[in-house]
Coordinates of C-alpha atoms in Angstrom, one line a residue:
M1 CA 14.3 -44.9 -68.3
E2 CA 17.0 -45.1 -71.0
Q3 CA 17.6 -42.5 -73.8
L4 CA 16.5 -43.9 -77.2
K5 CA 19.3 -45.5 -79.3
S6 CA 20.2 -44.5 -82.8
R7 CA 19.0 -47.0 -85.5
N8 CA 22.6 -48.3 -86.0
E9 CA 23.0 -49.1 -82.3
V10 CA 20.0 -51.5 -82.0
D11 CA 20.1 -55.3 -82.1
V12 CA 19.6 -56.2 -85.8
N13 CA 18.0 -59.5 -84.9
Y14 CA 14.9 -57.6 -83.7
T15 CA 14.7 -55.5 -86.8
W16 CA 12.8 -56.4 -90.0
N17 CA 14.7 -57.8 -92.9
L18 CA 14.0 -55.7 -95.9
T19 CA 16.3 -57.7 -98.2
D20 CA 13.2 -59.8 -99.0
L21 CA 12.1 -56.7 -101.0
F22 CA 15.5 -55.6 -102.3
E23 CA 19.0 -56.8 -101.4
S24 CA 20.3 -53.3 -100.9
D25 CA 19.5 -49.6 -101.5
E26 CA 21.5 -49.9 -104.8
A27 CA 19.2 -52.7 -105.9
F28 CA 16.2 -50.6 -105.1
E29 CA 17.6 -47.6 -107.1
Q30 CA 18.3 -49.9 -110.0
A31 CA 14.7 -51.2 -110.0
A32 CA 13.3 -47.6 -109.8
E33 CA 15.6 -46.6 -112.7
N34 CA 14.6 -49.7 -114.8
I35 CA 10.8 -49.2 -114.4
R36 CA 10.8 -45.7 -115.8
P37 CA 11.4 -46.7 -119.5
E38 CA 8.9 -49.5 -119.0
I39 CA 6.2 -47.0 -118.0
E40 CA 7.2 -44.8 -120.9
S41 CA 7.0 -47.7 -123.4
Y42 CA 3.6 -48.8 -122.0
S43 CA 2.2 -45.3 -122.4
R44 CA 3.5 -45.0 -126.0
K45 CA 2.1 -48.4 -126.9
Y46 CA -1.4 -48.0 -125.6
E47 CA -2.4 -44.4 -125.3
N48 CA -5.1 -43.6 -127.9
S49 CA -4.9 -47.2 -129.1
L50 CA -7.6 -49.0 -127.2
T51 CA -9.5 -49.7 -130.4
D52 CA -11.1 -53.0 -129.4
A53 CA -11.7 -55.1 -126.2
S54 CA -8.8 -57.4 -126.9
V55 CA -6.3 -54.5 -127.0
A56 CA -7.9 -53.1 -123.8
V57 CA -7.5 -56.5 -122.0
E58 CA -3.8 -56.5 -123.1
A59 CA -3.4 -52.9 -121.8
I60 CA -5.0 -53.8 -118.4
E61 CA -2.7 -56.8 -118.2
G62 CA 0.3 -54.5 -118.8
F63 CA -0.9 -52.0 -116.3
K64 CA -1.2 -54.9 -113.7
G65 CA 2.3 -55.9 -114.4
L66 CA 3.6 -52.3 -113.8
M67 CA 1.7 -52.1 -110.6
E68 CA 3.2 -55.3 -109.3
S69 CA 6.7 -54.0 -110.1
L70 CA 6.0 -50.7 -108.4
V71 CA 4.6 -52.2 -105.1
P72 CA 8.0 -53.4 -103.7
I73 CA 9.6 -50.0 -104.7
G74 CA 7.1 -48.1 -102.7
A75 CA 7.1 -50.6 -99.8
Y76 CA 10.9 -50.6 -99.4
A77 CA 11.1 -46.8 -99.4
N78 CA 8.3 -46.4 -96.9
L79 CA 9.6 -49.1 -94.5
R80 CA 13.1 -47.7 -94.6
L81 CA 11.8 -44.3 -93.7
S82 CA 9.4 -45.6 -91.0
S83 CA 12.3 -47.3 -89.2
D84 CA 14.2 -43.9 -89.0
Q85 CA 12.6 -40.7 -90.3
G86 CA 15.9 -38.9 -89.7
D87 CA 18.0 -41.2 -92.0
A88 CA 19.1 -39.1 -94.9
S89 CA 19.5 -42.1 -97.2
A90 CA 15.9 -43.2 -96.4
Q91 CA 14.6 -39.7 -97.1
R92 CA 16.4 -39.8 -100.5
L93 CA 14.9 -43.2 -101.3
S94 CA 11.5 -42.0 -100.3
G95 CA 11.8 -39.1 -102.8
I96 CA 12.8 -41.5 -105.6
A97 CA 9.8 -43.8 -104.9
S98 CA 7.5 -40.8 -104.6
N99 CA 8.7 -39.4 -108.0
I100 CA 8.4 -42.7 -109.8
G101 CA 4.9 -43.2 -108.3
T102 CA 3.9 -39.8 -109.6
Y103 CA 5.3 -40.5 -113.0
F104 CA 3.4 -43.8 -113.2
G105 CA 0.2 -42.2 -112.2
S106 CA 0.5 -39.4 -114.7
E107 CA 1.7 -41.6 -117.7
T108 CA -1.0 -44.3 -117.1
S109 CA -4.0 -42.0 -116.3
F110 CA -5.1 -42.3 -119.9
L111 CA -6.2 -45.9 -119.3
T112 CA -9.0 -45.0 -117.0
S113 CA -10.0 -42.0 -119.1
E114 CA -10.1 -43.8 -122.4
L115 CA -12.0 -46.9 -121.0
L116 CA -14.6 -44.7 -119.5
Q117 CA -15.2 -43.0 -122.8
K118 CA -16.2 -46.4 -124.3
D119 CA -19.8 -47.6 -124.3
E120 CA -21.1 -50.3 -121.9
S121 CA -20.9 -53.1 -124.5
F122 CA -17.2 -52.5 -124.9
L123 CA -16.6 -52.8 -121.1
K124 CA -18.9 -55.9 -121.0
D125 CA -16.7 -57.4 -123.7
I126 CA -13.6 -56.9 -121.6
R127 CA -15.4 -58.7 -118.7
T128 CA -16.3 -61.6 -121.0
R129 CA -12.7 -61.9 -122.4
A130 CA -11.0 -61.5 -119.0
P131 CA -13.3 -62.4 -116.1
E132 CA -10.4 -61.8 -113.7
F133 CA -10.7 -58.1 -114.5
E134 CA -14.5 -57.9 -113.6
N135 CA -13.9 -56.0 -110.4
F136 CA -11.4 -53.7 -112.1
V137 CA -14.1 -52.8 -114.7
D138 CA -16.8 -52.4 -111.9
E139 CA -14.5 -50.1 -110.0
L140 CA -14.0 -48.0 -113.2
L141 CA -17.8 -47.7 -113.7
K142 CA -18.2 -46.6 -110.0
Q143 CA -15.8 -43.7 -110.8
K144 CA -17.5 -42.8 -114.1
P145 CA -19.8 -40.0 -112.6
Y146 CA -16.8 -38.3 -111.0
Q147 CA -14.3 -38.7 -113.8
L148 CA -12.8 -35.5 -115.3
D149 CA -11.4 -34.7 -118.7
A150 CA -8.4 -36.9 -119.6
K151 CA -6.0 -33.9 -119.5
V152 CA -7.3 -32.8 -116.1
E153 CA -6.9 -36.4 -114.7
K154 CA -3.3 -36.4 -116.0
A155 CA -2.5 -33.1 -114.4
L156 CA -4.0 -34.2 -111.1
A157 CA -2.0 -37.4 -111.2
S158 CA 1.2 -35.3 -111.8
Y159 CA 0.5 -33.4 -108.6
S160 CA 0.2 -36.5 -106.4
T161 CA 3.5 -35.9 -104.7
V162 CA 2.4 -32.4 -103.9
F163 CA -0.9 -33.8 -102.5
E164 CA 1.1 -36.1 -100.3
G165 CA 3.0 -33.2 -98.9
P166 CA 0.9 -32.4 -95.8
Y167 CA 1.3 -35.9 -94.4
S168 CA 5.1 -35.8 -95.1
L169 CA 5.4 -32.4 -93.4
Y170 CA 3.3 -33.6 -90.4
L171 CA 5.6 -36.6 -89.8
K172 CA 8.8 -34.4 -90.1
T173 CA 7.4 -32.0 -87.5
K174 CA 6.3 -34.9 -85.2
L175 CA 9.3 -37.2 -85.4
L176 CA 12.2 -35.0 -86.3
D177 CA 11.6 -31.4 -85.2
I178 CA 9.9 -31.8 -81.8
D179 CA 12.5 -32.4 -79.0
F180 CA 10.6 -33.2 -75.8
G181 CA 13.8 -33.2 -73.7
T182 CA 13.2 -34.4 -70.1
F183 CA 10.8 -33.8 -67.3
T184 CA 11.0 -34.1 -63.5
A185 CA 9.0 -36.5 -61.3
N186 CA 9.8 -37.7 -57.8
G187 CA 13.0 -35.7 -57.9
Q188 CA 14.3 -37.5 -61.0
E189 CA 15.0 -36.3 -64.6
I190 CA 13.2 -38.6 -67.0
P191 CA 13.7 -38.5 -70.8
L192 CA 10.6 -37.8 -72.9
S193 CA 9.8 -38.6 -76.5
Y194 CA 6.8 -39.7 -78.5
L195 CA 7.7 -43.3 -78.2
A196 CA 8.4 -43.0 -74.4
F197 CA 5.1 -41.2 -73.8
E198 CA 2.8 -43.4 -75.9
G199 CA 4.7 -46.6 -75.1
E200 CA 5.0 -46.3 -71.3
L201 CA 4.6 -42.9 -69.6
E202 CA 0.9 -42.2 -70.4
S203 CA -0.1 -45.4 -68.7
H204 CA 2.6 -45.3 -65.9
E205 CA 1.3 -46.5 -62.6
D206 CA 3.0 -43.7 -60.7
T207 CA 0.6 -40.8 -60.7
E208 CA 3.3 -38.1 -60.4
V209 CA 5.3 -39.6 -63.3
R210 CA 2.2 -40.0 -65.5
R211 CA 0.7 -36.5 -64.8
N212 CA 4.1 -34.7 -65.1
A213 CA 4.8 -36.5 -68.3
F214 CA 1.4 -35.5 -69.7
R215 CA 2.1 -31.9 -68.7
A216 CA 5.5 -31.7 -70.3
F217 CA 4.4 -33.6 -73.4
S218 CA 1.4 -31.3 -73.9
D219 CA 3.3 -28.1 -73.3
K220 CA 5.9 -29.1 -75.9
L221 CA 3.1 -30.1 -78.4
A222 CA 1.6 -26.6 -77.9
D223 CA 4.7 -25.0 -79.2
Y224 CA 4.1 -26.6 -82.6
Q225 CA 0.3 -26.4 -82.7
H226 CA 0.1 -23.6 -85.3
T227 CA 2.5 -25.2 -87.8
T228 CA 0.7 -28.6 -87.4
A229 CA -2.7 -26.9 -87.8
A230 CA -1.6 -25.2 -91.0
T231 CA -0.3 -28.5 -92.3
Y232 CA -3.6 -30.1 -91.6
D233 CA -5.5 -27.3 -93.2
L234 CA -3.5 -27.9 -96.4
Q235 CA -4.7 -31.5 -96.3
L236 CA -8.3 -30.4 -95.8
K237 CA -8.1 -27.9 -98.6
Q238 CA -6.7 -30.5 -101.0
E239 CA -9.6 -32.9 -100.1
K240 CA -12.2 -30.2 -100.4
T241 CA -10.9 -29.0 -103.8
T242 CA -10.8 -32.6 -105.1
A243 CA -14.3 -33.3 -103.9
D244 CA -15.6 -30.1 -105.5
L245 CA -13.8 -30.8 -108.8
R246 CA -15.2 -34.3 -109.0
G247 CA -18.8 -33.2 -108.2
F248 CA -19.4 -34.7 -104.8
D249 CA -21.9 -33.1 -102.5
S250 CA -19.5 -33.0 -99.6
V251 CA -16.0 -34.0 -98.6
I252 CA -17.5 -36.8 -96.5
D253 CA -19.3 -38.2 -99.5
Y254 CA -16.1 -38.1 -101.5
L255 CA -14.1 -39.9 -98.8
L256 CA -16.8 -42.5 -98.1
H257 CA -17.1 -43.2 -101.9
R258 CA -13.7 -44.9 -101.8
Q259 CA -14.9 -47.1 -98.9
D260 CA -18.1 -48.4 -100.6
V261 CA -20.0 -47.1 -97.6
D262 CA -22.8 -44.5 -97.3
Q263 CA -23.3 -41.8 -94.6
T264 CA -25.9 -44.0 -92.7
L265 CA -23.2 -46.5 -91.6
Y266 CA -20.7 -43.7 -91.0
N267 CA -22.9 -41.5 -88.8
R268 CA -24.4 -44.5 -86.9
Q269 CA -21.0 -45.6 -85.8
I270 CA -20.2 -42.2 -84.4
D271 CA -23.6 -41.2 -82.9
M272 CA -24.4 -44.4 -81.2
I273 CA -21.0 -44.8 -79.6
M274 CA -21.1 -41.2 -78.4
S275 CA -24.5 -41.7 -76.7
D276 CA -24.6 -45.4 -75.7
L277 CA -21.0 -46.3 -75.0
A278 CA -20.1 -43.2 -72.9
P279 CA -22.1 -44.3 -69.8
H280 CA -20.2 -47.7 -69.7
M281 CA -16.8 -46.0 -70.1
R282 CA -17.6 -43.4 -67.4
R283 CA -18.3 -46.3 -65.1
Y284 CA -14.9 -47.7 -66.0
A285 CA -13.3 -44.4 -65.3
K286 CA -14.9 -44.3 -61.9
L287 CA -13.6 -47.8 -61.1
L288 CA -10.1 -46.7 -62.1
K289 CA -10.3 -43.7 -59.8
R290 CA -11.5 -45.8 -56.8
V291 CA -9.0 -48.7 -57.3
H292 CA -6.1 -46.3 -57.6
G293 CA -7.3 -44.0 -54.8
L294 CA -7.0 -40.9 -57.1
D295 CA -8.0 -37.5 -55.8
E296 CA -9.8 -36.8 -59.1
M297 CA -10.0 -38.7 -62.4
K298 CA -8.1 -36.7 -64.9
Y299 CA -7.9 -37.1 -68.7
E300 CA -4.3 -38.2 -68.3
D301 CA -5.3 -41.0 -65.9
L302 CA -7.5 -42.8 -68.4
K303 CA -4.8 -45.1 -69.9
I304 CA -3.6 -46.6 -66.6
S305 CA -4.1 -50.3 -66.0
L306 CA -6.6 -51.3 -63.4
D307 CA -4.0 -53.5 -61.8
P308 CA -0.5 -52.9 -63.1
S309 CA 1.1 -55.4 -60.7
S310 CA -0.9 -58.3 -62.4
E311 CA 0.5 -57.5 -65.9
P312 CA 3.3 -59.9 -66.6
E313 CA 6.5 -58.8 -68.3
I314 CA 7.1 -60.7 -71.4
S315 CA 10.0 -61.1 -73.8
V316 CA 9.7 -61.2 -77.6
E317 CA 10.5 -64.9 -77.5
E318 CA 7.9 -65.6 -74.9
S319 CA 5.2 -63.7 -76.9
R320 CA 5.4 -66.4 -79.6
K321 CA 3.8 -69.1 -77.4
Y322 CA 0.9 -66.8 -76.4
I323 CA 0.3 -65.8 -80.0
N324 CA 0.5 -69.4 -81.2
D325 CA -1.9 -70.7 -78.5
A326 CA -4.4 -67.9 -79.0
L327 CA -4.5 -68.0 -82.8
G328 CA -4.1 -71.8 -83.1
I329 CA -7.8 -72.0 -83.8
M330 CA -7.2 -70.3 -87.1
G331 CA -5.5 -73.4 -88.5
E332 CA -2.1 -74.7 -89.6
D333 CA -1.6 -72.4 -92.6
Y334 CA -2.3 -69.3 -90.5
L335 CA 0.1 -70.4 -87.7
N336 CA 2.8 -71.1 -90.3
M337 CA 2.5 -67.4 -91.3
V338 CA 2.8 -66.3 -87.7
N339 CA 5.9 -68.4 -87.1
R340 CA 7.5 -67.2 -90.3
A341 CA 6.9 -63.7 -89.1
Y342 CA 9.2 -64.4 -86.1
D343 CA 11.7 -66.7 -87.9
E344 CA 12.2 -64.6 -91.0
R345 CA 12.2 -61.2 -89.3
W346 CA 9.0 -59.7 -90.7
I347 CA 8.7 -57.8 -87.5
D348 CA 10.6 -54.7 -86.3
F349 CA 10.5 -54.8 -82.5
V350 CA 13.2 -52.3 -81.5
K351 CA 12.9 -48.8 -80.2
N352 CA 15.1 -46.1 -81.8
K353 CA 15.3 -42.4 -82.5
G354 CA 13.2 -41.3 -85.5
K355 CA 11.2 -44.5 -85.7
S356 CA 7.5 -44.1 -86.5
T357 CA 5.2 -44.2 -83.4
G358 CA 2.4 -46.7 -82.8
A359 CA 2.3 -50.0 -84.7
F360 CA 1.3 -50.9 -88.3
C361 CA 1.4 -53.7 -90.8
A362 CA 2.4 -53.2 -94.4
S363 CA 1.5 -56.1 -96.8
P364 CA 3.1 -55.4 -100.2
Y365 CA 1.6 -57.5 -102.9
G366 CA 3.9 -60.2 -104.2
S367 CA 5.9 -60.3 -100.9
H368 CA 5.0 -61.0 -97.3
P369 CA 3.7 -58.6 -94.5
F370 CA 6.0 -56.4 -92.5
I371 CA 5.1 -55.3 -89.0
L372 CA 6.3 -52.3 -87.0
I373 CA 6.0 -52.3 -83.2
S374 CA 8.0 -50.8 -80.4
W375 CA 8.3 -53.6 -77.8
T376 CA 8.1 -52.5 -74.2
S377 CA 8.2 -56.0 -72.6
L378 CA 4.7 -55.5 -71.2
M379 CA 2.0 -58.1 -71.8
T380 CA -0.1 -55.4 -73.5
E381 CA 2.3 -55.6 -76.5
V382 CA 1.0 -59.2 -77.1
F383 CA -2.4 -57.7 -77.9
V384 CA -0.8 -55.1 -80.2
L385 CA 1.2 -57.8 -82.0
A386 CA -1.9 -60.1 -82.3
H387 CA -3.7 -57.0 -83.8
E388 CA -1.0 -56.4 -86.4
L389 CA -0.7 -60.1 -87.2
G390 CA -4.5 -59.9 -87.9
H391 CA -3.7 -57.4 -90.7
A392 CA -0.9 -59.7 -91.8
G393 CA -3.2 -62.8 -91.9
H394 CA -5.8 -60.8 -93.9
F395 CA -3.5 -59.8 -96.7
Y396 CA -1.3 -62.9 -96.5
N397 CA -4.5 -64.7 -97.6
A398 CA -6.0 -62.1 -99.9
N399 CA -2.7 -61.5 -101.8
R400 CA -2.4 -65.2 -102.6
E401 CA -6.0 -65.5 -103.7
Q402 CA -6.6 -62.3 -105.6
N403 CA -4.9 -60.2 -108.3
V404 CA -3.3 -56.9 -107.4
F405 CA -6.5 -55.0 -108.2
D406 CA -8.7 -57.1 -106.0
A407 CA -6.5 -57.9 -102.9
R408 CA -7.3 -54.9 -100.7
S409 CA -10.7 -54.6 -99.0
S410 CA -12.5 -51.4 -98.2
M411 CA -11.1 -49.3 -95.4
Y412 CA -14.4 -49.8 -93.6
F413 CA -13.6 -53.5 -93.2
I414 CA -9.8 -53.2 -92.8
E415 CA -9.7 -53.2 -88.9
A416 CA -12.0 -56.3 -88.5
P417 CA -9.3 -59.0 -89.0
S418 CA -6.9 -57.2 -86.7
T419 CA -9.3 -56.6 -83.8
M420 CA -10.7 -60.2 -84.3
N421 CA -7.2 -61.4 -83.3
E422 CA -7.3 -59.2 -80.1
M423 CA -10.6 -60.9 -79.2
L424 CA -9.1 -64.4 -79.7
M425 CA -6.1 -63.4 -77.6
A426 CA -8.4 -62.2 -74.7
N427 CA -10.6 -65.3 -74.9
H428 CA -7.6 -67.5 -74.7
L429 CA -6.1 -65.8 -71.7
L430 CA -9.4 -65.8 -69.8
E431 CA -10.0 -69.5 -70.5
N432 CA -6.6 -70.4 -69.2
S433 CA -6.6 -68.6 -65.8
D434 CA -8.5 -68.9 -62.5
D435 CA -6.6 -66.1 -60.9
P436 CA -9.1 -63.2 -60.3
K437 CA -6.4 -60.6 -60.4
F438 CA -5.0 -61.8 -63.7
K439 CA -8.6 -62.2 -65.1
R440 CA -9.3 -58.6 -64.0
W441 CA -6.1 -57.5 -65.8
V442 CA -7.1 -59.3 -69.0
I443 CA -10.7 -57.9 -69.0
S444 CA -9.4 -54.4 -68.2
S445 CA -6.9 -54.8 -71.1
I446 CA -9.8 -55.7 -73.4
I447 CA -11.5 -52.5 -72.3
S448 CA -8.4 -50.2 -72.0
R449 CA -6.6 -51.5 -75.1
T450 CA -9.0 -53.2 -77.5
Y451 CA -12.2 -51.3 -76.9
Y452 CA -10.8 -48.0 -75.5
H453 CA -8.3 -47.7 -78.3
N454 CA -10.6 -48.7 -81.1
C455 CA -14.0 -47.5 -79.9
V456 CA -13.0 -44.5 -77.7
T457 CA -9.7 -43.0 -78.9
H458 CA -10.4 -43.5 -82.6
L459 CA -14.1 -42.8 -82.1
L460 CA -13.4 -39.4 -80.5
E461 CA -11.1 -38.8 -83.4
A462 CA -13.9 -39.6 -85.8
A463 CA -16.5 -37.4 -84.0
Y464 CA -14.0 -34.5 -84.0
Q465 CA -13.1 -35.2 -87.7
R466 CA -16.7 -35.0 -88.7
E467 CA -17.0 -31.6 -87.1
V468 CA -13.9 -30.4 -88.9
Y469 CA -15.3 -31.6 -92.3
K470 CA -18.5 -29.7 -91.7
K471 CA -16.4 -26.6 -91.4
V472 CA -14.5 -27.5 -94.6
D473 CA -17.7 -28.0 -96.5
N474 CA -18.7 -24.5 -95.4
N475 CA -15.5 -23.3 -97.0
E476 CA -14.0 -22.4 -93.6
S477 CA -10.3 -22.7 -92.8
V478 CA -9.3 -24.2 -89.6
S479 CA -6.7 -22.8 -87.1
A480 CA -5.1 -24.3 -84.0
P481 CA -7.5 -22.5 -81.6
E482 CA -10.5 -23.8 -83.6
L483 CA -9.2 -27.4 -83.8
N484 CA -8.5 -27.3 -80.0
R485 CA -12.0 -26.1 -79.3
L486 CA -13.6 -28.8 -81.4
K487 CA -11.5 -31.5 -79.9
R488 CA -12.2 -30.4 -76.3
Q489 CA -15.9 -30.2 -77.1
V490 CA -15.9 -33.8 -78.2
I491 CA -13.9 -35.1 -75.3
E492 CA -16.0 -33.3 -72.8
E493 CA -19.2 -34.5 -74.3
F494 CA -18.1 -38.1 -74.1
W495 CA -16.7 -38.1 -70.5
G496 CA -19.1 -35.6 -69.0
E497 CA -18.5 -34.7 -65.3
D498 CA -16.8 -38.0 -64.5
V499 CA -13.4 -37.0 -65.9
T500 CA -11.6 -33.7 -65.5
I501 CA -10.4 -32.6 -69.0
T502 CA -7.0 -31.2 -68.2
E503 CA -5.6 -28.3 -70.2
G504 CA -3.6 -29.9 -73.1
A505 CA -6.0 -32.7 -73.7
E506 CA -7.4 -30.8 -76.6
L507 CA -4.0 -31.1 -78.3
T508 CA -4.6 -34.8 -78.8
W509 CA -5.6 -34.0 -82.4
M510 CA -1.9 -33.3 -83.0
R511 CA -0.8 -36.9 -82.2
Q512 CA -2.7 -39.0 -84.8
P513 CA -1.6 -39.5 -88.4
H514 CA -5.1 -40.9 -89.2
Y515 CA -6.4 -37.4 -90.2
Y516 CA -4.2 -37.6 -93.3
M517 CA -5.7 -40.9 -94.4
G518 CA -9.3 -39.9 -95.2
L519 CA -12.1 -41.2 -93.0
Y520 CA -10.0 -43.8 -91.2
P521 CA -10.7 -43.3 -87.5
Y522 CA -14.3 -44.4 -87.4
T523 CA -13.4 -47.6 -89.2
Y524 CA -11.7 -49.0 -86.1
S525 CA -15.0 -49.2 -84.2
A526 CA -16.7 -50.6 -87.4
G527 CA -14.1 -53.3 -87.6
L528 CA -14.4 -54.1 -83.9
T529 CA -18.1 -54.3 -84.2
I530 CA -17.7 -57.0 -86.9
A531 CA -14.9 -58.7 -84.9
T532 CA -16.9 -58.8 -81.7
A533 CA -19.8 -60.6 -83.4
M534 CA -17.4 -62.9 -85.2
S535 CA -15.3 -63.8 -82.1
K536 CA -18.6 -64.8 -80.4
R537 CA -19.4 -67.1 -83.3
V538 CA -15.9 -68.7 -83.1
L539 CA -16.4 -69.3 -79.3
N540 CA -19.8 -70.8 -79.8
E541 CA -19.5 -72.7 -83.1
G542 CA -15.7 -73.4 -83.5
Q543 CA -14.5 -74.6 -86.8
P544 CA -17.5 -73.7 -89.1
A545 CA -17.1 -70.1 -87.9
V546 CA -13.3 -70.1 -88.5
D547 CA -13.9 -71.5 -92.0
D548 CA -16.3 -68.7 -92.8
W549 CA -13.8 -66.2 -91.5
L550 CA -10.9 -67.6 -93.6
K551 CA -13.2 -67.3 -96.7
V552 CA -13.8 -63.6 -95.8
L553 CA -10.0 -63.0 -95.5
K554 CA -9.3 -64.7 -98.9
S555 CA -12.0 -62.5 -100.6
G556 CA -9.9 -59.4 -100.3
G557 CA -11.6 -56.5 -102.1
T558 CA -13.8 -58.6 -104.4
K559 CA -16.9 -57.7 -102.2
S560 CA -18.2 -54.6 -100.5
P561 CA -17.7 -54.3 -96.7
V562 CA -21.4 -55.0 -96.1
E563 CA -21.1 -58.2 -98.2
L564 CA -17.9 -59.3 -96.4
A565 CA -19.6 -58.8 -93.0
Q566 CA -22.6 -60.8 -94.3
M567 CA -20.2 -63.6 -95.3
A568 CA -19.1 -63.6 -91.6
G569 CA -22.8 -63.7 -90.5
V570 CA -22.9 -60.1 -89.4
D571 CA -25.5 -57.6 -90.9
V572 CA -24.0 -54.1 -90.5
T573 CA -26.9 -52.5 -92.4
T574 CA -28.8 -52.7 -89.1
D575 CA -27.7 -51.2 -85.7
Q576 CA -27.9 -54.6 -84.0
P577 CA -24.2 -55.6 -84.2
L578 CA -23.1 -52.2 -82.8
R579 CA -25.8 -52.5 -80.0
D580 CA -24.5 -56.0 -79.2
T581 CA -20.9 -54.7 -79.1
I582 CA -21.8 -51.8 -76.7
D583 CA -23.8 -54.2 -74.5
Y584 CA -20.8 -56.6 -74.4
I585 CA -18.6 -53.7 -73.2
G586 CA -21.1 -53.0 -70.5
E587 CA -21.0 -56.7 -69.5
L588 CA -17.1 -56.5 -69.3
V589 CA -17.4 -53.5 -67.0
D590 CA -19.9 -55.4 -64.8
Q591 CA -17.3 -58.3 -64.6
L592 CA -14.6 -55.8 -63.6
E593 CA -16.7 -54.4 -60.8
A594 CA -17.6 -57.9 -59.6
L595 CA -13.9 -59.1 -59.7
T596 CA -12.8 -55.9 -57.9
E597 CA -15.4 -56.6 -55.1
E598 CA -14.0 -60.2 -54.9
I599 CA -10.4 -59.1 -54.8
E600 CA -11.0 -56.4 -52.3
G601 CA -13.4 -58.4 -50.2

């Protein structure tokens, strides 16, 4: 296994092209410099001047224009930093973007405060004069019970960079300070890093390599657990203070308020998966143990493929055909976006030091999506890329159809379009193969990647996160030992006696950035619940179902997540879609067991 290259050593053809946002760092800095006086001028013109609805409409229009100008500034800085957290220039640009974002928030906070002081007839008049701002006004009214005095709102906005500090500190510890060095397996020294562990080693087919990598990785994480716990505690205190200031009953209510979701949907997603999905996943763990002839099934064995030899290696170029064939049902416009992503370098495929781990898609309004992935040449990456292209397709459509206020849907719904694409990819691969070993690999990939990742990894994060917030709401601080205890408790509850929870498994909480993004983890299983139902509709109904789905994507944030799901024919106010999803996972495990009997028989 090779040592990671520096960013300046990788093949530029497999990096993203950020010149679509700004031609150069200098152009970025010029834009950041130019917008500051525009913000100042806006504030001078409209603060304490919203005398009638026509002026208010003009002020909202000006606010929209400033937001549209700020989006590429924030996106460019974030993407530069994501490709190499250790790049001093990227760190400097991130600071510039953060400062200008804080200034914008502080100087324009008056708009919300002043509009919410007006009576309802004034706000209705805005809606009548500018129907395109109807959702903007509705969102304002939703915030009204939790709005603070204008001076307090301005002060809070001025502290936004400070509030973002815990996440920034977390990333610096994770990607810059922790040096994992090497570990030994089978008499060889093997380099270890976050990218190497999460990209290859934690699912390595050689048991000694996989288990030794886990041991070395966990031991090194343990050295940083107290710093990381203190960083996370700062994030929690900030959220608790904000929730209390704004008058929410709990931190969970505060965080769900932004998602247009109540605790019923939130708790159901966690509770039902913990109780009803666990038996199916334990069966899957037993199958892995039997097929691989393991002495015992350990926590660090859960990510192995059921049949690694049946997983094809695949190049970036070859991945395009699979993606096109699987997503072709989405139509010509959608495929045009997919092919532009390859041709115009919207995707960052390379692996390099300092690069953010995992994969994500950023979709700045007014531009096109950008996807980060670390390509390992394994077929699994095609599922990851299909997932991120699902996010891209969502906002590619929504950004064209909606204004900057209305383009982004609730976080509850955000993972539905991405996981939908994974289902389309799996269905395509299964339809086009009669080889039982390859079919078994595909089905095990659906379980081990799509469902394990979204309904188990992120679900266990969500169950743990809920326990953490209960402590926060009791005004308790959290320390590394307590976080470790909570995480181990959740993992042990899910896997029972079928999986040995190795020492170090409890440190998994240190690996995920999602805890700095509100109640994000549980939304993966929520999205996959919607996607499972929708992908079945596409299989059974074809074009009419696709047409419904495209309408959903184009709706952006103009509807609540419950309404978006209903547009797709899925009623998430009941437990039926989640029950159907869990039953489907059970059926997949049944198929794996049957295919294994056929292959071994």
